PDB file of C-alpha atoms in Angstrom:
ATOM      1  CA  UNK A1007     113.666  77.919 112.992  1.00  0.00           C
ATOM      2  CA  UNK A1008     111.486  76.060 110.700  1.00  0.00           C
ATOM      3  CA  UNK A1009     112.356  75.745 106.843  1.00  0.00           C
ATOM      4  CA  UNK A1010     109.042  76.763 105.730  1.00  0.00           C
ATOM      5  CA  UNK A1011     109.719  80.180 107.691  1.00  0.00           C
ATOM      6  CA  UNK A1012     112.992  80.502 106.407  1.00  0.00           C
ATOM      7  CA  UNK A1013     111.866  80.576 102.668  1.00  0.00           C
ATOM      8  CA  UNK A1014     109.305  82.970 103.139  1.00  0.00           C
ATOM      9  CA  UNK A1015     111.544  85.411 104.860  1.00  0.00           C
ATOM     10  CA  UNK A1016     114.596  84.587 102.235  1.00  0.00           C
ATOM     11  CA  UNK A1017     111.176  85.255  99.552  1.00  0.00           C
ATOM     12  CA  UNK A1018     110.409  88.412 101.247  1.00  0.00           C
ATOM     13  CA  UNK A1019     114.271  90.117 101.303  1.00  0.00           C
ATOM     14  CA  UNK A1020     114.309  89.296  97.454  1.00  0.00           C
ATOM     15  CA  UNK A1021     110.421  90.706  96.747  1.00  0.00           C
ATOM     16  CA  UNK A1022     111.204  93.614  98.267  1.00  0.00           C
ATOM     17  CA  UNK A1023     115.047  93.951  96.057  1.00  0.00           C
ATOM     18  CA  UNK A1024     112.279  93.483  92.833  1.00  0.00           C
ATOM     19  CA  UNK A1025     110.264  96.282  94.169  1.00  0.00           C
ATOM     20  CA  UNK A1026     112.880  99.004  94.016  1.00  0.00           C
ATOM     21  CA  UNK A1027     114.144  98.443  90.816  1.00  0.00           C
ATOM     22  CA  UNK A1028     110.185  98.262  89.058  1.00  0.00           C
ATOM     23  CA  UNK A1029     108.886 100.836  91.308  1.00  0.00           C
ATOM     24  CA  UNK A1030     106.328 103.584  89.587  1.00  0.00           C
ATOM     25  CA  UNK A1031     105.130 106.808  90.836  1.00  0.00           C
ATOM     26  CA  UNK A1032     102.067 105.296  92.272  1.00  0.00           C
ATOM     27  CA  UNK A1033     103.868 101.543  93.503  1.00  0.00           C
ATOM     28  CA  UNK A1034     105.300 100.945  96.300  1.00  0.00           C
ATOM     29  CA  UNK A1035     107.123  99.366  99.403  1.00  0.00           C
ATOM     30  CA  UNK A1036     107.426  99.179 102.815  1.00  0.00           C
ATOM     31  CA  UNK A1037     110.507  97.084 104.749  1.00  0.00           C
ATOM     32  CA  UNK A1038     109.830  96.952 108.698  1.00  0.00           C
ATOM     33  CA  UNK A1039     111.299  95.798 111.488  1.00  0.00           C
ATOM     34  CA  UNK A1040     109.978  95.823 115.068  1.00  0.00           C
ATOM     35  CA  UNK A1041     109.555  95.055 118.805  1.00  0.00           C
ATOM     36  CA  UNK A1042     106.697  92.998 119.606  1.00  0.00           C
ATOM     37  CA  UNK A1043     104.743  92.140 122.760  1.00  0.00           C
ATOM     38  CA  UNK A1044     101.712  89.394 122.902  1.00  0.00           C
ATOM     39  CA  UNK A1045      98.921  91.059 124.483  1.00  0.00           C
ATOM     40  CA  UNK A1046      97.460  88.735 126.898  1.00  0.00           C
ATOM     41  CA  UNK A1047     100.997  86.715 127.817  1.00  0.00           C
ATOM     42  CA  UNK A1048     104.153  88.127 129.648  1.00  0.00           C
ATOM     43  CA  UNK A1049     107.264  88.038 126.814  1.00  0.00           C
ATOM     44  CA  UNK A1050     108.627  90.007 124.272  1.00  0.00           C
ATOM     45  CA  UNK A1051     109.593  89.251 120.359  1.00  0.00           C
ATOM     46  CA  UNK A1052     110.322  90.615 117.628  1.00  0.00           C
ATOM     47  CA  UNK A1053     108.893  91.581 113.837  1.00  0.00           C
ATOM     48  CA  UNK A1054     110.129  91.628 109.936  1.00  0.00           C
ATOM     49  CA  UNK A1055     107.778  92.352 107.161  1.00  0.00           C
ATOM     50  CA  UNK A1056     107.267  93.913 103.958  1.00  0.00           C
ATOM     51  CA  UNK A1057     104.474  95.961 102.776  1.00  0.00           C
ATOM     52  CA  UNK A1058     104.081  96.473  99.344  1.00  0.00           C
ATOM     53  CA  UNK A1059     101.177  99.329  98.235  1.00  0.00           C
ATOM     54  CA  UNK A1060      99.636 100.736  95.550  1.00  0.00           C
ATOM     55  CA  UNK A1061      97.958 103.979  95.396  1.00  0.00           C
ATOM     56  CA  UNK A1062      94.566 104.364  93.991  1.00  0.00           C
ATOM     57  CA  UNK A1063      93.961 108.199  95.049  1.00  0.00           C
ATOM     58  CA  UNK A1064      95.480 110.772  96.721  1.00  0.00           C
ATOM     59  CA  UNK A1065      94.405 109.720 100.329  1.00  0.00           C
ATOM     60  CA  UNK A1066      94.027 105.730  99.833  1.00  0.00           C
ATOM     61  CA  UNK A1067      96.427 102.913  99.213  1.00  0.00           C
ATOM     62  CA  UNK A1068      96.134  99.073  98.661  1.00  0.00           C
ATOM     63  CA  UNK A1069      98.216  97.503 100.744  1.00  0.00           C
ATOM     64  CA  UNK A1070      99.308  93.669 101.436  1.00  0.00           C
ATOM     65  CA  UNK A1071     102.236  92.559 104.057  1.00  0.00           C
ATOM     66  CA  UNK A1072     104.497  89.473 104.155  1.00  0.00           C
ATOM     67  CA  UNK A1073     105.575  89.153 107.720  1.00  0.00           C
ATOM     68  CA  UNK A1074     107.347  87.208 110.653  1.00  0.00           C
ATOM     69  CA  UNK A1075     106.793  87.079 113.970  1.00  0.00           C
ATOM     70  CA  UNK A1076     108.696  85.546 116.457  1.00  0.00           C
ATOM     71  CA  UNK A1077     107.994  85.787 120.315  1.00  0.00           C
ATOM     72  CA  UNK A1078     109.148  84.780 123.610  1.00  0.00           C
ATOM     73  CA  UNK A1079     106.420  83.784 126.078  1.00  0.00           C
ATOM     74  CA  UNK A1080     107.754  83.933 129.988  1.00  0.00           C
ATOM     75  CA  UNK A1081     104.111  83.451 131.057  1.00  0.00           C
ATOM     76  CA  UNK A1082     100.423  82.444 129.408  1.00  0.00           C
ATOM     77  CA  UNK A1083      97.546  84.608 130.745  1.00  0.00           C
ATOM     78  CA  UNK A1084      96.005  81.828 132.892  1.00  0.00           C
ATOM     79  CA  UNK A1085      98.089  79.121 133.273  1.00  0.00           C
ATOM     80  CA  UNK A1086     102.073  80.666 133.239  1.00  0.00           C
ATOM     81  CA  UNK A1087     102.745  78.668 130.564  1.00  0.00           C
ATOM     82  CA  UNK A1088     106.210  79.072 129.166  1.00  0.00           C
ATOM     83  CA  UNK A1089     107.357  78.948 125.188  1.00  0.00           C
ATOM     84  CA  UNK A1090     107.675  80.358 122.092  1.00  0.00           C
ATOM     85  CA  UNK A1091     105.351  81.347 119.214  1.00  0.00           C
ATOM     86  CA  UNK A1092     106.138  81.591 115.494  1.00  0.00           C
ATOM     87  CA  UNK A1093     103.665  83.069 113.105  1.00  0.00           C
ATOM     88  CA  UNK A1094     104.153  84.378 109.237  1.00  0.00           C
ATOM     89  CA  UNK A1095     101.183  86.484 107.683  1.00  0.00           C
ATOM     90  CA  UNK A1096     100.494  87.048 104.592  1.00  0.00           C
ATOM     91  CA  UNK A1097      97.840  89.887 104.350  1.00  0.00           C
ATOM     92  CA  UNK A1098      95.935  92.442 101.931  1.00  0.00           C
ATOM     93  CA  UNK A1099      94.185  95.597 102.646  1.00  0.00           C
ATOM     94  CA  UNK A1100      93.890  99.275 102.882  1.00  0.00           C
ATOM     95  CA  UNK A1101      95.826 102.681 103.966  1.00  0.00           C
ATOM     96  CA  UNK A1102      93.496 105.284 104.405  1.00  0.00           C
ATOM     97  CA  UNK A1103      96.536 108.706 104.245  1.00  0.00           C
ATOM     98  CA  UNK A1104      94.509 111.437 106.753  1.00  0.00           C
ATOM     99  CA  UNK A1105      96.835 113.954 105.655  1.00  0.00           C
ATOM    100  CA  UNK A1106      97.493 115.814 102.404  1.00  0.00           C
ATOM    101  CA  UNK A1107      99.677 113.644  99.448  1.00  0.00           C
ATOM    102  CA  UNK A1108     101.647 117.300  99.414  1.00  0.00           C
ATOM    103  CA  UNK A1109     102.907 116.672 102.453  1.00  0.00           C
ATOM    104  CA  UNK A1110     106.414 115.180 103.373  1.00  0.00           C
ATOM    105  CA  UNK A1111     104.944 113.932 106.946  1.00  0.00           C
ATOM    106  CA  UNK A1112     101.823 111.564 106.395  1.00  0.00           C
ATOM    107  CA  UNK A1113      99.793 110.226 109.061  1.00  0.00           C
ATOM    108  CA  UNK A1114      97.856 106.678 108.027  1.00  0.00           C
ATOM    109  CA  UNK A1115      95.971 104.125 109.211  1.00  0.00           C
ATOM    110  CA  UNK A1116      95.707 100.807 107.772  1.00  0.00           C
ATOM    111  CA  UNK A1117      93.724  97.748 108.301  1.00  0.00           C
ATOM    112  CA  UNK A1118      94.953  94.070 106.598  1.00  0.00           C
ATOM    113  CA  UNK A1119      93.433  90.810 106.578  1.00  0.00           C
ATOM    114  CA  UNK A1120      94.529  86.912 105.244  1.00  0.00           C
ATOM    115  CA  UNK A1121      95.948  84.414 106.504  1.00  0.00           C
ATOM    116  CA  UNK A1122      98.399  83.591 109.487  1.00  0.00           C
ATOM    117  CA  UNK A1123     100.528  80.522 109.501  1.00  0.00           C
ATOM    118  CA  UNK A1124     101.770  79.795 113.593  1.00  0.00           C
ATOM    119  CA  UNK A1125     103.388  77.545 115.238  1.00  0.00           C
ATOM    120  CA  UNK A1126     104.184  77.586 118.884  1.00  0.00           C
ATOM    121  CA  UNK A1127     106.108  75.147 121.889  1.00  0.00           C
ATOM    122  CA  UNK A1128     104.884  75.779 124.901  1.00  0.00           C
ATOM    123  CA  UNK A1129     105.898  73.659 127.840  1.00  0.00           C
ATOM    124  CA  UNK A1130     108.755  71.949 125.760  1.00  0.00           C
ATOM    125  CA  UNK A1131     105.502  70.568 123.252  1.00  0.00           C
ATOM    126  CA  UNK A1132     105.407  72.103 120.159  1.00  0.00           C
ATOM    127  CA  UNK A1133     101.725  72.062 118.325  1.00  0.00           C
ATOM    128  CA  UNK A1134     101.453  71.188 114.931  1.00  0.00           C
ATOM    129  CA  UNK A1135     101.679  74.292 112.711  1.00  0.00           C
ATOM    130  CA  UNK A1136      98.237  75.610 111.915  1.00  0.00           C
ATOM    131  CA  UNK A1137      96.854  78.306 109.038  1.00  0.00           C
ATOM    132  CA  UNK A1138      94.252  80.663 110.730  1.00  0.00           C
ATOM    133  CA  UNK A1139      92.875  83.684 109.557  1.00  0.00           C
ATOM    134  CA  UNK A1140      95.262  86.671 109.959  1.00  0.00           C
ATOM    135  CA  UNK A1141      94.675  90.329 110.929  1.00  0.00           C
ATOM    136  CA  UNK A1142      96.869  93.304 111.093  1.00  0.00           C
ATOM    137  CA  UNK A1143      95.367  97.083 112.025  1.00  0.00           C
ATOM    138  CA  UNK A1144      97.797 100.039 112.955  1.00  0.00           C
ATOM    139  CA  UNK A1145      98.822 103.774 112.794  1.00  0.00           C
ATOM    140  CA  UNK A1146     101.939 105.182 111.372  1.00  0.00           C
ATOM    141  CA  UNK A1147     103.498 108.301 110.772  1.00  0.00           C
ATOM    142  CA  UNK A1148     105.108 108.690 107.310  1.00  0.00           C
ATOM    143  CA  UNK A1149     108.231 110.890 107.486  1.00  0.00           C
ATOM    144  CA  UNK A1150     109.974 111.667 103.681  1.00  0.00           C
ATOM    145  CA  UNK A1151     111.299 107.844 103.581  1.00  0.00           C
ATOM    146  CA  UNK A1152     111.033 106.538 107.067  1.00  0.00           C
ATOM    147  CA  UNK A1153     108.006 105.383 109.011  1.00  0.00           C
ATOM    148  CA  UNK A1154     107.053 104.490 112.360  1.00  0.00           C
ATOM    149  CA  UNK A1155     103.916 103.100 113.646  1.00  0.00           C
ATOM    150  CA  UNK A1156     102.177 100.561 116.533  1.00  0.00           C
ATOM    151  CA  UNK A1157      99.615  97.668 115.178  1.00  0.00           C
ATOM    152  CA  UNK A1158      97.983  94.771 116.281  1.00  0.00           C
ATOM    153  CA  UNK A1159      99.147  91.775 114.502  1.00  0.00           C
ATOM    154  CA  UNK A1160      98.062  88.527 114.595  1.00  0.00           C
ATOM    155  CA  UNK A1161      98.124  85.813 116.642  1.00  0.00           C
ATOM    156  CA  UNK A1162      98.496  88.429 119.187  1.00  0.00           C
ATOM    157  CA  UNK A1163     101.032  91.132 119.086  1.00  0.00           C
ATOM    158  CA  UNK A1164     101.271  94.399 119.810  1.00  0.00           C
ATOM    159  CA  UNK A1165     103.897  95.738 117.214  1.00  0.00           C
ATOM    160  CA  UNK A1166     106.052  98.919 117.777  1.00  0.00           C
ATOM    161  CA  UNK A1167     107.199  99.260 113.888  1.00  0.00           C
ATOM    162  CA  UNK A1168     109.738 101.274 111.969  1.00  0.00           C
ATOM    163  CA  UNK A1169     110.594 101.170 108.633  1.00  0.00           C
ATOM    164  CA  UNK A1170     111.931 102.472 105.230  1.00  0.00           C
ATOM    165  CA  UNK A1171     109.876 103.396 101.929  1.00  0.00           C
ATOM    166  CA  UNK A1172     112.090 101.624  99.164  1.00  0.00           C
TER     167      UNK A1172
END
């Protein structure tokens, strides 16, 4: 795995042991972990972020997410290309909450953008790292302390998440 990768998970795990020992009424965070799938390619990965938020009113949140993706590619869309693909986000956004703050079980959506840093070997050639712009859009389902969810992330994953409210 490559260093630079390494730190920013080993940066995330101790953000996110900051966050619950400041943590306010209206602050904050999200760990995840998750099964991905690229959208266009046959394969299968796998997902670890954080989501720090802050709420500004009652039914919206910001939001920004630290990620890692890692996937296994068994075939490109077009060619059958075989590899691997690497990409770390770092986001910010919103959560829009469509159900009432009084309510144990919240339904949201949110919708992040920044930037994506991947790095894939495909064919036994692995491309240079690149920064690209990064996008991440899903639905989740807030239960007391535990939430699950599905959203696109980039470069392009389809994300079955579940996670834990520190």
């Amino acid at each position: 795995m490559n260093k630079r990768i390494e730190v920013l998970i080993i940066l995330a795990i101790l953000f996110s042991g900051t966050l619950a020992n400041a943590q306010s009424n209206n602050f904050s965070a999200l760990a995840t972990v998750g099964l991905s799938a690229p959208i266009l390619d046959s394969g299968s990965g796998y997902h670890v972020g954080i989501n720090p938020s802050y709420l500004l009113s009652n039914n919206f949140s910001i939001e920004g997410q630290l990620s890692y993706l890692a996937t296994k590619i068994n075939g490109s869309f077009l060619s059958g290309n075989e590899g691997k693909s690497n990409a770390a986000n770092a986001l910010v956004g919103g959560r829009l909450y469509l159900t009432s703050a009084a309510s144990p079980n919240r339904f949201y959506f949110n919708l992040l953008v920044g930037i994506s840093y991947n790095k894939e070997e495909i064919n036994s050639l692995t491309q240079e790292g690149m920064i690209n712009p990064g996008f991440s859009a899903g639905a989740f389902m807030e239960l007391k302390k535990l939430v699950l969810g599905l959203s696109f992330d980039t470069p392009q994953n389809l994300v079955l998440k579940a996670g834990y409210v520190l």
